[in-house]
């Protein structure tokens, strides 16, 4: 056990939460933008989804840089860089400007690829499921955004809320530089980036975990960004009410993620993933019937979040078991990119489905089929018990 591992795990988790809050600033305000700019459901879904694109693909180079420069410097750098799009999103009043700065805002979502190798290096192999699960709870930044952003905008105004977020990012960057440390066992990678990526892409576990994470984390991202819009369309909630319920969804996933990591250390990540995908498929079928609000719809949304959260914890426990530590940053970048991309397309599909049918039934059934496919693949790929399952 290294001295300082708890402090650095907490710092990394908070930095992850702050950057994820920034990454998800647009989704909770989708109703405001839709009314202000008279957007169609498809245009709204594009606006909500666009930050996810950079937050996904950007994880690949950021993961490589984390191996080279270390988590402390990369966390601080991402906090400082994200300030720029946060401010411009708050000051933009045209659809084109919001799309552009929303695209750049995706930089905040790349912090995940920094944190996984950072906390992995601080913990021994037997506790990496716990460490990555606790760090992953930082995705609760989406819950903070869903709950607080609409309320701050109502009380302070949109521009002022974004200035406050920029100040929080600046503070976080300074704290990480002042108090954060790379693990004693960590050493900077000397290999060039492209050969490292090519080698990582030759590792079978990279592609296996990328697919599983695209379903688990992609499902979480898609719901956490698009759920405010869905709840306003289907159940006619006010923006703040939709934000409150979306925050509840995110909190359930946040609680489940470290639980998924801890359970993976105990019973193996494969069993955790099987439970995750089976539960997600079942709840998606329930939601496809447009059940009454609160019970069973509200319970079903929370259950989906819980099952997806378990899966996100399970996937990176699997990465920690299958990938050598020196390659975790690069592999995390690739797997994290897949997870983010998994969250990019569903809001676009849901927007198109709602425009065409005035309902989300087809979208939920597609989620159920995708989760079922992930379950069957997990059974097939790890039936020998490889990966600790």
mmCIF file of C-alpha atoms in Angstrom:
data_model
loop_
_atom_site.group_PDB
_atom_site.id
_atom_site.type_symbol
_atom_site.label_atom_id
_atom_site.label_comp_id
_atom_site.label_asym_id
_atom_site.label_seq_id
_atom_site.Cartn_x
_atom_site.Cartn_y
_atom_site.Cartn_z
ATOM 1 C CA UNK A 1 0.000 0.000 0.000
ATOM 2 C CA UNK A 2 1.372 3.377 -1.058
ATOM 3 C CA UNK A 3 1.150 6.378 1.247
ATOM 4 C CA UNK A 4 -1.210 8.936 -0.304
ATOM 5 C CA UNK A 5 -3.262 6.512 -2.414
ATOM 6 C CA UNK A 6 -6.559 7.490 -0.739
ATOM 7 C CA UNK A 7 -5.919 11.219 -1.150
ATOM 8 C CA UNK A 8 -5.093 10.812 -4.819
ATOM 9 C CA UNK A 9 -8.078 8.543 -5.449
ATOM 10 C CA UNK A 10 -10.366 11.159 -3.892
ATOM 11 C CA UNK A 11 -8.742 13.982 -5.884
ATOM 12 C CA UNK A 12 -9.056 12.045 -9.133
ATOM 13 C CA UNK A 13 -12.699 11.216 -8.426
ATOM 14 C CA UNK A 14 -13.580 14.860 -7.684
ATOM 15 C CA UNK A 15 -11.720 16.100 -10.774
ATOM 16 C CA UNK A 16 -13.577 13.517 -12.854
ATOM 17 C CA UNK A 17 -16.915 14.679 -11.395
ATOM 18 C CA UNK A 18 -16.179 18.366 -12.093
ATOM 19 C CA UNK A 19 -15.097 17.780 -15.693
ATOM 20 C CA UNK A 20 -18.115 15.507 -16.263
ATOM 21 C CA UNK A 21 -20.409 18.215 -14.918
ATOM 22 C CA UNK A 22 -18.920 20.581 -17.463
ATOM 23 C CA UNK A 23 -19.220 17.959 -20.204
ATOM 24 C CA UNK A 24 -22.952 17.613 -19.505
ATOM 25 C CA UNK A 25 -23.920 21.287 -19.319
ATOM 26 C CA UNK A 26 -26.053 21.222 -22.471
ATOM 27 C CA UNK A 27 -28.314 18.200 -21.834
ATOM 28 C CA UNK A 28 -30.122 19.539 -18.715
ATOM 29 C CA UNK A 29 -30.911 22.772 -20.585
ATOM 30 C CA UNK A 30 -32.253 21.065 -23.723
ATOM 31 C CA UNK A 31 -35.756 22.393 -23.068
ATOM 32 C CA UNK A 32 -34.461 25.968 -22.846
ATOM 33 C CA UNK A 33 -32.495 25.667 -26.087
ATOM 34 C CA UNK A 34 -35.387 23.949 -27.853
ATOM 35 C CA UNK A 35 -37.801 26.752 -26.988
ATOM 36 C CA UNK A 36 -35.306 29.593 -27.449
ATOM 37 C CA UNK A 37 -34.128 28.452 -30.885
ATOM 38 C CA UNK A 38 -37.347 26.645 -31.960
ATOM 39 C CA UNK A 39 -35.535 23.352 -32.523
ATOM 40 C CA UNK A 40 -37.021 20.136 -33.854
ATOM 41 C CA UNK A 41 -36.591 16.928 -31.792
ATOM 42 C CA UNK A 42 -33.824 15.850 -34.173
ATOM 43 C CA UNK A 43 -31.976 19.181 -33.823
ATOM 44 C CA UNK A 44 -32.296 19.009 -30.035
ATOM 45 C CA UNK A 45 -30.916 15.474 -29.936
ATOM 46 C CA UNK A 46 -27.972 16.545 -32.129
ATOM 47 C CA UNK A 47 -27.205 19.428 -29.772
ATOM 48 C CA UNK A 48 -27.357 17.119 -26.738
ATOM 49 C CA UNK A 49 -25.206 14.438 -28.376
ATOM 50 C CA UNK A 50 -22.470 16.598 -29.923
ATOM 51 C CA UNK A 51 -20.253 16.986 -26.785
ATOM 52 C CA UNK A 52 -20.193 13.200 -26.504
ATOM 53 C CA UNK A 53 -18.372 12.901 -29.842
ATOM 54 C CA UNK A 54 -15.167 14.676 -28.788
ATOM 55 C CA UNK A 55 -15.478 13.294 -25.277
ATOM 56 C CA UNK A 56 -15.362 9.859 -26.906
ATOM 57 C CA UNK A 57 -12.760 10.059 -29.649
ATOM 58 C CA UNK A 58 -10.604 12.430 -27.602
ATOM 59 C CA UNK A 59 -10.040 9.709 -25.025
ATOM 60 C CA UNK A 60 -7.709 7.891 -27.411
ATOM 61 C CA UNK A 61 -4.962 10.559 -27.605
ATOM 62 C CA UNK A 62 -5.626 11.633 -24.006
ATOM 63 C CA UNK A 63 -5.093 8.055 -22.809
ATOM 64 C CA UNK A 64 -1.756 7.947 -24.656
ATOM 65 C CA UNK A 65 -0.743 11.316 -23.145
ATOM 66 C CA UNK A 66 -1.691 10.054 -19.671
ATOM 67 C CA UNK A 67 0.847 7.243 -20.088
ATOM 68 C CA UNK A 68 3.482 9.789 -21.135
ATOM 69 C CA UNK A 69 2.791 12.800 -18.893
ATOM 70 C CA UNK A 70 1.030 11.307 -15.870
ATOM 71 C CA UNK A 71 -2.426 11.828 -14.427
ATOM 72 C CA UNK A 72 -1.603 14.844 -12.259
ATOM 73 C CA UNK A 73 -0.560 17.086 -15.152
ATOM 74 C CA UNK A 74 -3.234 15.780 -17.516
ATOM 75 C CA UNK A 75 -6.101 16.306 -15.035
ATOM 76 C CA UNK A 76 -5.029 19.896 -14.434
ATOM 77 C CA UNK A 77 -4.567 20.570 -18.159
ATOM 78 C CA UNK A 78 -8.022 19.254 -19.026
ATOM 79 C CA UNK A 79 -9.608 21.379 -16.293
ATOM 80 C CA UNK A 80 -7.962 24.517 -17.667
ATOM 81 C CA UNK A 81 -8.720 23.760 -21.334
ATOM 82 C CA UNK A 82 -12.399 22.986 -20.634
ATOM 83 C CA UNK A 83 -12.896 26.510 -19.244
ATOM 84 C CA UNK A 84 -12.911 27.968 -22.776
ATOM 85 C CA UNK A 85 -15.848 26.007 -24.261
ATOM 86 C CA UNK A 86 -17.769 26.258 -20.981
ATOM 87 C CA UNK A 87 -17.713 30.060 -21.221
ATOM 88 C CA UNK A 88 -18.580 30.171 -24.920
ATOM 89 C CA UNK A 89 -21.483 27.725 -24.542
ATOM 90 C CA UNK A 90 -22.874 30.061 -21.886
ATOM 91 C CA UNK A 91 -22.527 33.079 -24.169
ATOM 92 C CA UNK A 92 -23.790 31.506 -27.424
ATOM 93 C CA UNK A 93 -27.293 32.284 -28.699
ATOM 94 C CA UNK A 94 -27.326 30.597 -32.114
ATOM 95 C CA UNK A 95 -27.701 26.931 -33.001
ATOM 96 C CA UNK A 96 -24.503 26.912 -35.049
ATOM 97 C CA UNK A 97 -22.427 28.460 -32.254
ATOM 98 C CA UNK A 98 -23.857 26.056 -29.684
ATOM 99 C CA UNK A 99 -23.055 23.084 -31.920
ATOM 100 C CA UNK A 100 -19.466 24.262 -32.403
ATOM 101 C CA UNK A 101 -18.736 25.056 -28.763
ATOM 102 C CA UNK A 102 -20.663 21.994 -27.647
ATOM 103 C CA UNK A 103 -18.340 19.952 -29.854
ATOM 104 C CA UNK A 104 -15.289 21.537 -28.169
ATOM 105 C CA UNK A 105 -16.924 21.041 -24.760
ATOM 106 C CA UNK A 106 -16.359 17.333 -25.315
ATOM 107 C CA UNK A 107 -12.789 17.847 -24.089
ATOM 108 C CA UNK A 108 -14.131 17.631 -20.537
ATOM 109 C CA UNK A 109 -15.382 14.108 -21.169
ATOM 110 C CA UNK A 110 -11.895 12.813 -21.973
ATOM 111 C CA UNK A 111 -10.823 12.976 -18.304
ATOM 112 C CA UNK A 112 -11.920 9.392 -17.815
ATOM 113 C CA UNK A 113 -8.956 8.175 -19.876
ATOM 114 C CA UNK A 114 -6.646 10.013 -17.462
ATOM 115 C CA UNK A 115 -8.149 8.725 -14.237
ATOM 116 C CA UNK A 116 -8.201 4.991 -14.876
ATOM 117 C CA UNK A 117 -4.426 4.566 -15.385
ATOM 118 C CA UNK A 118 -3.781 7.168 -12.660
ATOM 119 C CA UNK A 119 -5.683 5.259 -9.950
ATOM 120 C CA UNK A 120 -4.611 1.854 -11.300
ATOM 121 C CA UNK A 121 -0.991 2.794 -10.651
ATOM 122 C CA UNK A 122 -1.788 3.664 -7.032
ATOM 123 C CA UNK A 123 -3.394 0.294 -6.173
ATOM 124 C CA UNK A 124 -2.249 -3.312 -6.139
ATOM 125 C CA UNK A 125 -3.974 -5.666 -8.627
ATOM 126 C CA UNK A 126 -6.312 -7.235 -6.046
ATOM 127 C CA UNK A 127 -7.853 -3.808 -5.264
ATOM 128 C CA UNK A 128 -7.984 -2.249 -8.718
ATOM 129 C CA UNK A 129 -11.634 -3.179 -9.164
ATOM 130 C CA UNK A 130 -12.380 -1.195 -6.003
ATOM 131 C CA UNK A 131 -10.167 1.733 -7.086
ATOM 132 C CA UNK A 132 -11.535 2.048 -10.608
ATOM 133 C CA UNK A 133 -15.073 1.608 -9.280
ATOM 134 C CA UNK A 134 -14.671 4.421 -6.752
ATOM 135 C CA UNK A 135 -13.052 6.649 -9.367
ATOM 136 C CA UNK A 136 -15.852 5.831 -11.786
ATOM 137 C CA UNK A 137 -18.334 7.240 -9.273
ATOM 138 C CA UNK A 138 -17.083 10.601 -10.510
ATOM 139 C CA UNK A 139 -19.473 10.159 -13.393
ATOM 140 C CA UNK A 140 -21.905 11.501 -10.805
ATOM 141 C CA UNK A 141 -20.877 14.858 -12.239
ATOM 142 C CA UNK A 142 -23.735 14.231 -14.659
ATOM 143 C CA UNK A 143 -26.100 14.021 -11.675
ATOM 144 C CA UNK A 144 -24.771 17.308 -10.321
ATOM 145 C CA UNK A 145 -25.315 18.883 -13.710
ATOM 146 C CA UNK A 146 -28.829 17.479 -14.121
ATOM 147 C CA UNK A 147 -29.886 18.648 -10.661
ATOM 148 C CA UNK A 148 -28.014 21.942 -10.250
ATOM 149 C CA UNK A 149 -27.577 23.413 -13.737
ATOM 150 C CA UNK A 150 -31.289 24.163 -14.440
ATOM 151 C CA UNK A 151 -31.712 25.600 -10.930
ATOM 152 C CA UNK A 152 -28.601 27.764 -11.173
ATOM 153 C CA UNK A 153 -29.747 29.060 -14.552
ATOM 154 C CA UNK A 154 -33.165 29.940 -13.103
ATOM 155 C CA UNK A 155 -31.638 31.811 -10.173
ATOM 156 C CA UNK A 156 -28.488 33.325 -11.737
ATOM 157 C CA UNK A 157 -28.903 33.260 -15.496
ATOM 158 C CA UNK A 158 -27.253 31.059 -18.104
ATOM 159 C CA UNK A 159 -24.086 33.095 -18.671
ATOM 160 C CA UNK A 160 -23.448 33.523 -14.946
ATOM 161 C CA UNK A 161 -23.911 29.778 -14.340
ATOM 162 C CA UNK A 162 -21.273 28.992 -16.960
ATOM 163 C CA UNK A 163 -18.884 31.525 -15.427
ATOM 164 C CA UNK A 164 -19.346 29.763 -12.074
ATOM 165 C CA UNK A 165 -18.571 26.432 -13.735
ATOM 166 C CA UNK A 166 -15.430 27.908 -15.304
ATOM 167 C CA UNK A 167 -14.282 29.147 -11.886
ATOM 168 C CA UNK A 168 -14.853 25.678 -10.406
ATOM 169 C CA UNK A 169 -12.746 24.111 -13.179
ATOM 170 C CA UNK A 170 -9.945 26.612 -12.550
ATOM 171 C CA UNK A 171 -9.997 25.859 -8.820
ATOM 172 C CA UNK A 172 -9.963 22.119 -9.475
ATOM 173 C CA UNK A 173 -6.977 22.422 -11.793
ATOM 174 C CA UNK A 174 -4.993 24.369 -9.200
ATOM 175 C CA UNK A 175 -5.872 21.876 -6.422
ATOM 176 C CA UNK A 176 -4.767 18.905 -8.541
ATOM 177 C CA UNK A 177 -1.439 20.578 -9.324
ATOM 178 C CA UNK A 178 -0.880 21.522 -5.686
ATOM 179 C CA UNK A 179 -2.022 18.344 -3.927
ATOM 180 C CA UNK A 180 -2.021 15.562 -6.525
ATOM 181 C CA UNK A 181 0.845 13.140 -7.056
ATOM 182 C CA UNK A 182 1.557 10.352 -9.517
ATOM 183 C CA UNK A 183 2.005 6.923 -7.924
ATOM 184 C CA UNK A 184 5.576 6.036 -6.871
ATOM 185 C CA UNK A 185 5.475 3.010 -9.174
ATOM 186 C CA UNK A 186 4.387 5.076 -12.185
ATOM 187 C CA UNK A 187 6.949 5.869 -14.853
ATOM 188 C CA UNK A 188 6.493 7.827 -18.063
ATOM 189 C CA UNK A 189 6.132 5.755 -21.197
ATOM 190 C CA UNK A 190 9.028 6.230 -23.608
ATOM 191 C CA UNK A 191 7.377 4.493 -26.556
ATOM 192 C CA UNK A 192 5.992 6.609 -29.437
ATOM 193 C CA UNK A 193 2.216 6.986 -29.433
ATOM 194 C CA UNK A 194 1.309 5.252 -32.678
ATOM 195 C CA UNK A 195 3.190 1.997 -32.003
ATOM 196 C CA UNK A 196 1.576 1.887 -28.524
ATOM 197 C CA UNK A 197 -1.860 2.279 -30.050
ATOM 198 C CA UNK A 198 -1.165 -0.356 -32.684
ATOM 199 C CA UNK A 199 0.029 -2.762 -30.001
ATOM 200 C CA UNK A 200 -3.021 -2.015 -27.842
ATOM 201 C CA UNK A 201 -5.301 -2.678 -30.795
ATOM 202 C CA UNK A 202 -3.698 -6.097 -31.252
ATOM 203 C CA UNK A 203 -4.735 -7.068 -27.728
ATOM 204 C CA UNK A 204 -7.953 -9.080 -27.891
ATOM 205 C CA UNK A 205 -9.125 -7.699 -24.550
ATOM 206 C CA UNK A 206 -9.124 -4.164 -25.991
ATOM 207 C CA UNK A 207 -11.851 -5.022 -28.504
ATOM 208 C CA UNK A 208 -13.787 -7.216 -26.107
ATOM 209 C CA UNK A 209 -13.914 -4.541 -23.432
ATOM 210 C CA UNK A 210 -14.582 -1.800 -25.994
ATOM 211 C CA UNK A 211 -17.788 -3.510 -27.105
ATOM 212 C CA UNK A 212 -18.967 -4.205 -23.570
ATOM 213 C CA UNK A 213 -18.193 -0.661 -22.446
ATOM 214 C CA UNK A 214 -19.971 0.801 -25.486
ATOM 215 C CA UNK A 215 -23.129 -0.876 -24.221
ATOM 216 C CA UNK A 216 -22.732 -0.236 -20.471
ATOM 217 C CA UNK A 217 -21.225 3.245 -20.335
ATOM 218 C CA UNK A 218 -22.738 4.266 -23.658
ATOM 219 C CA UNK A 219 -26.172 3.463 -22.277
ATOM 220 C CA UNK A 220 -25.493 5.542 -19.179
ATOM 221 C CA UNK A 221 -24.215 8.538 -21.173
ATOM 222 C CA UNK A 222 -27.128 8.366 -23.599
ATOM 223 C CA UNK A 223 -29.695 8.338 -20.796
ATOM 224 C CA UNK A 224 -27.977 10.965 -18.663
ATOM 225 C CA UNK A 225 -27.751 13.412 -21.575
ATOM 226 C CA UNK A 226 -31.070 12.703 -23.299
ATOM 227 C CA UNK A 227 -33.329 11.791 -20.364
ATOM 228 C CA UNK A 228 -34.297 15.426 -19.596
ATOM 229 C CA UNK A 229 -35.576 15.769 -23.171
ATOM 230 C CA UNK A 230 -37.364 12.409 -23.062
ATOM 231 C CA UNK A 231 -39.097 13.151 -19.765
ATOM 232 C CA UNK A 232 -40.294 16.533 -21.021
ATOM 233 C CA UNK A 233 -41.611 14.994 -24.252
ATOM 234 C CA UNK A 234 -43.318 11.920 -22.781
ATOM 235 C CA UNK A 235 -44.372 12.964 -19.283
ATOM 236 C CA UNK A 236 -44.576 16.762 -19.732
ATOM 237 C CA UNK A 237 -42.247 17.531 -16.831
ATOM 238 C CA UNK A 238 -40.887 21.044 -16.354
ATOM 239 C CA UNK A 239 -37.157 21.371 -17.069
ATOM 240 C CA UNK A 240 -36.220 21.472 -13.373
ATOM 241 C CA UNK A 241 -38.419 18.447 -12.600
ATOM 242 C CA UNK A 242 -36.878 16.504 -15.472
ATOM 243 C CA UNK A 243 -33.444 17.511 -14.187
ATOM 244 C CA UNK A 244 -34.260 16.246 -10.686
ATOM 245 C CA UNK A 245 -35.301 12.842 -12.027
ATOM 246 C CA UNK A 246 -32.276 12.648 -14.303
ATOM 247 C CA UNK A 247 -30.091 13.373 -11.283
ATOM 248 C CA UNK A 248 -31.737 10.436 -9.512
ATOM 249 C CA UNK A 249 -30.951 8.255 -12.534
ATOM 250 C CA UNK A 250 -27.300 9.317 -12.482
ATOM 251 C CA UNK A 251 -26.958 8.829 -8.723
ATOM 252 C CA UNK A 252 -28.181 5.228 -9.051
ATOM 253 C CA UNK A 253 -25.485 4.544 -11.649
ATOM 254 C CA UNK A 254 -22.868 6.315 -9.530
ATOM 255 C CA UNK A 255 -23.682 4.134 -6.517
ATOM 256 C CA UNK A 256 -23.669 1.002 -8.661
ATOM 257 C CA UNK A 257 -20.325 1.626 -10.365
ATOM 258 C CA UNK A 258 -18.030 1.138 -7.325
ATOM 259 C CA UNK A 259 -20.301 -1.718 -6.262
ATOM 260 C CA UNK A 260 -19.639 -3.285 -9.674
ATOM 261 C CA UNK A 261 -15.905 -2.936 -9.104
ATOM 262 C CA UNK A 262 -16.039 -4.370 -5.591
ATOM 263 C CA UNK A 263 -18.228 -7.287 -6.686
ATOM 264 C CA UNK A 264 -15.813 -7.922 -9.560
ATOM 265 C CA UNK A 265 -12.963 -8.296 -7.075
ATOM 266 C CA UNK A 266 -15.064 -10.848 -5.169
ATOM 267 C CA UNK A 267 -17.004 -12.880 -7.747
ATOM 268 C CA UNK A 268 -15.323 -11.890 -11.030
ATOM 269 C CA UNK A 269 -16.227 -9.182 -13.566
ATOM 270 C CA UNK A 270 -17.894 -11.591 -15.984
ATOM 271 C CA UNK A 271 -20.670 -12.462 -13.523
ATOM 272 C CA UNK A 272 -21.182 -8.769 -12.822
ATOM 273 C CA UNK A 273 -21.483 -8.028 -16.540
ATOM 274 C CA UNK A 274 -24.006 -10.819 -17.083
ATOM 275 C CA UNK A 275 -26.197 -9.391 -14.313
ATOM 276 C CA UNK A 276 -25.805 -5.890 -15.749
ATOM 277 C CA UNK A 277 -26.890 -6.735 -19.279
ATOM 278 C CA UNK A 278 -29.728 -9.043 -18.230
ATOM 279 C CA UNK A 279 -31.196 -6.374 -15.949
ATOM 280 C CA UNK A 280 -30.835 -3.640 -18.568
ATOM 281 C CA UNK A 281 -32.604 -5.700 -21.232
ATOM 282 C CA UNK A 282 -35.506 -6.495 -18.893
ATOM 283 C CA UNK A 283 -36.023 -2.879 -17.791
ATOM 284 C CA UNK A 284 -35.821 -1.602 -21.382
ATOM 285 C CA UNK A 285 -38.687 -3.912 -22.328
ATOM 286 C CA UNK A 286 -40.754 -2.559 -19.422
ATOM 287 C CA UNK A 287 -40.112 1.040 -20.513
ATOM 288 C CA UNK A 288 -41.041 0.239 -24.126
ATOM 289 C CA UNK A 289 -44.687 -0.026 -23.027
ATOM 290 C CA UNK A 290 -44.687 3.623 -21.822
ATOM 291 C CA UNK A 291 -45.711 2.735 -18.255
ATOM 292 C CA UNK A 292 -47.241 5.328 -15.891
ATOM 293 C CA UNK A 293 -44.867 7.873 -14.415
ATOM 294 C CA UNK A 294 -43.109 7.158 -11.089
ATOM 295 C CA UNK A 295 -44.389 3.559 -10.723
ATOM 296 C CA UNK A 296 -43.295 1.632 -12.654
ATOM 297 C CA UNK A 297 -41.581 4.080 -15.050
ATOM 298 C CA UNK A 298 -39.524 5.919 -12.428
ATOM 299 C CA UNK A 299 -38.440 2.689 -10.759
ATOM 300 C CA UNK A 300 -37.541 1.213 -14.149
ATOM 301 C CA UNK A 301 -35.337 4.187 -15.071
ATOM 302 C CA UNK A 302 -33.505 3.925 -11.744
ATOM 303 C CA UNK A 303 -33.098 0.167 -12.219
ATOM 304 C CA UNK A 304 -31.647 0.694 -15.719
ATOM 305 C CA UNK A 305 -29.156 3.148 -14.239
ATOM 306 C CA UNK A 306 -28.206 0.701 -11.497
ATOM 307 C CA UNK A 307 -27.632 -2.176 -13.918
ATOM 308 C CA UNK A 308 -25.645 0.008 -16.339
ATOM 309 C CA UNK A 309 -23.556 1.306 -13.434
ATOM 310 C CA UNK A 310 -22.719 -2.247 -12.372
ATOM 311 C CA UNK A 311 -21.590 -2.945 -15.925
ATOM 312 C CA UNK A 312 -19.299 0.072 -16.122
ATOM 313 C CA UNK A 313 -17.580 -1.035 -12.929
ATOM 314 C CA UNK A 314 -17.294 -4.577 -14.230
ATOM 315 C CA UNK A 315 -15.711 -3.652 -17.558
ATOM 316 C CA UNK A 316 -12.736 -1.832 -16.073
ATOM 317 C CA UNK A 317 -12.226 -4.484 -13.456
ATOM 318 C CA UNK A 318 -11.940 -6.778 -16.480
ATOM 319 C CA UNK A 319 -9.433 -4.408 -18.131
ATOM 320 C CA UNK A 320 -7.331 -4.411 -14.952
ATOM 321 C CA UNK A 321 -7.250 -8.221 -14.985
ATOM 322 C CA UNK A 322 -6.515 -8.700 -18.687
ATOM 323 C CA UNK A 323 -4.147 -5.817 -19.544
ATOM 324 C CA UNK A 324 -0.621 -5.247 -18.234
ATOM 325 C CA UNK A 325 -0.324 -2.000 -16.194
ATOM 326 C CA UNK A 326 2.051 -0.276 -18.640
ATOM 327 C CA UNK A 327 -0.631 -0.408 -21.350
ATOM 328 C CA UNK A 328 -3.671 0.433 -19.246
ATOM 329 C CA UNK A 329 -3.683 4.122 -20.227
ATOM 330 C CA UNK A 330 -3.652 3.424 -23.962
ATOM 331 C CA UNK A 331 -6.184 0.602 -23.708
ATOM 332 C CA UNK A 332 -8.374 2.764 -21.464
ATOM 333 C CA UNK A 333 -8.333 5.490 -24.103
ATOM 334 C CA UNK A 334 -9.550 3.067 -26.763
ATOM 335 C CA UNK A 335 -12.125 1.379 -24.538
ATOM 336 C CA UNK A 336 -13.276 4.732 -23.151
ATOM 337 C CA UNK A 337 -13.686 6.080 -26.683
ATOM 338 C CA UNK A 338 -15.907 3.133 -27.521
ATOM 339 C CA UNK A 339 -17.965 3.801 -24.398
ATOM 340 C CA UNK A 340 -18.416 7.437 -25.303
ATOM 341 C CA UNK A 341 -19.342 6.626 -28.895
ATOM 342 C CA UNK A 342 -21.870 4.177 -27.503
ATOM 343 C CA UNK A 343 -23.510 7.203 -25.876
ATOM 344 C CA UNK A 344 -23.318 9.399 -28.979
ATOM 345 C CA UNK A 345 -25.671 7.565 -31.309
ATOM 346 C CA UNK A 346 -28.671 6.644 -29.085
ATOM 347 C CA UNK A 347 -29.850 10.261 -28.550
ATOM 348 C CA UNK A 348 -29.784 10.748 -32.331
ATOM 349 C CA UNK A 349 -31.742 7.533 -32.814
ATOM 350 C CA UNK A 350 -34.226 8.463 -30.079
ATOM 351 C CA UNK A 351 -34.748 11.897 -31.595
ATOM 352 C CA UNK A 352 -35.372 10.407 -35.041
ATOM 353 C CA UNK A 353 -37.680 7.719 -33.610
ATOM 354 C CA UNK A 354 -39.719 10.301 -31.696
ATOM 355 C CA UNK A 355 -39.992 12.544 -34.759
ATOM 356 C CA UNK A 356 -41.232 9.626 -36.882
ATOM 357 C CA UNK A 357 -43.528 7.851 -34.403
ATOM 358 C CA UNK A 358 -44.245 10.336 -31.584
ATOM 359 C CA UNK A 359 -43.052 7.641 -29.148
ATOM 360 C CA UNK A 360 -39.824 6.017 -27.961
ATOM 361 C CA UNK A 361 -40.945 2.369 -28.110
ATOM 362 C CA UNK A 362 -38.605 1.375 -30.950
ATOM 363 C CA UNK A 363 -35.656 3.006 -29.195
ATOM 364 C CA UNK A 364 -36.246 1.033 -25.984
ATOM 365 C CA UNK A 365 -36.568 -2.229 -27.908
ATOM 366 C CA UNK A 366 -33.271 -1.510 -29.669
ATOM 367 C CA UNK A 367 -31.668 -1.005 -26.237
ATOM 368 C CA UNK A 368 -33.086 -4.330 -25.039
ATOM 369 C CA UNK A 369 -31.726 -6.154 -28.102
ATOM 370 C CA UNK A 370 -28.310 -4.510 -27.727
ATOM 371 C CA UNK A 371 -28.074 -5.482 -24.046
ATOM 372 C CA UNK A 372 -29.124 -9.035 -24.917
ATOM 373 C CA UNK A 373 -26.425 -9.194 -27.606
ATOM 374 C CA UNK A 374 -23.828 -8.008 -25.052
ATOM 375 C CA UNK A 375 -24.979 -10.671 -22.600
ATOM 376 C CA UNK A 376 -24.679 -13.457 -25.191
ATOM 377 C CA UNK A 377 -21.267 -12.182 -26.288
ATOM 378 C CA UNK A 378 -20.025 -12.122 -22.684
ATOM 379 C CA UNK A 379 -21.170 -15.704 -22.224
ATOM 380 C CA UNK A 380 -19.410 -16.786 -25.409
ATOM 381 C CA UNK A 381 -16.192 -14.809 -25.018
ATOM 382 C CA UNK A 382 -15.563 -15.692 -21.362
ATOM 383 C CA UNK A 383 -17.275 -19.055 -20.947
ATOM 384 C CA UNK A 384 -13.936 -20.571 -19.956
ATOM 385 C CA UNK A 385 -13.833 -18.208 -16.970
ATOM 386 C CA UNK A 386 -11.041 -16.051 -18.436
ATOM 387 C CA UNK A 387 -11.186 -12.589 -16.926
ATOM 388 C CA UNK A 388 -12.026 -13.638 -13.434
ATOM 389 C CA UNK A 389 -15.592 -14.613 -14.128
#
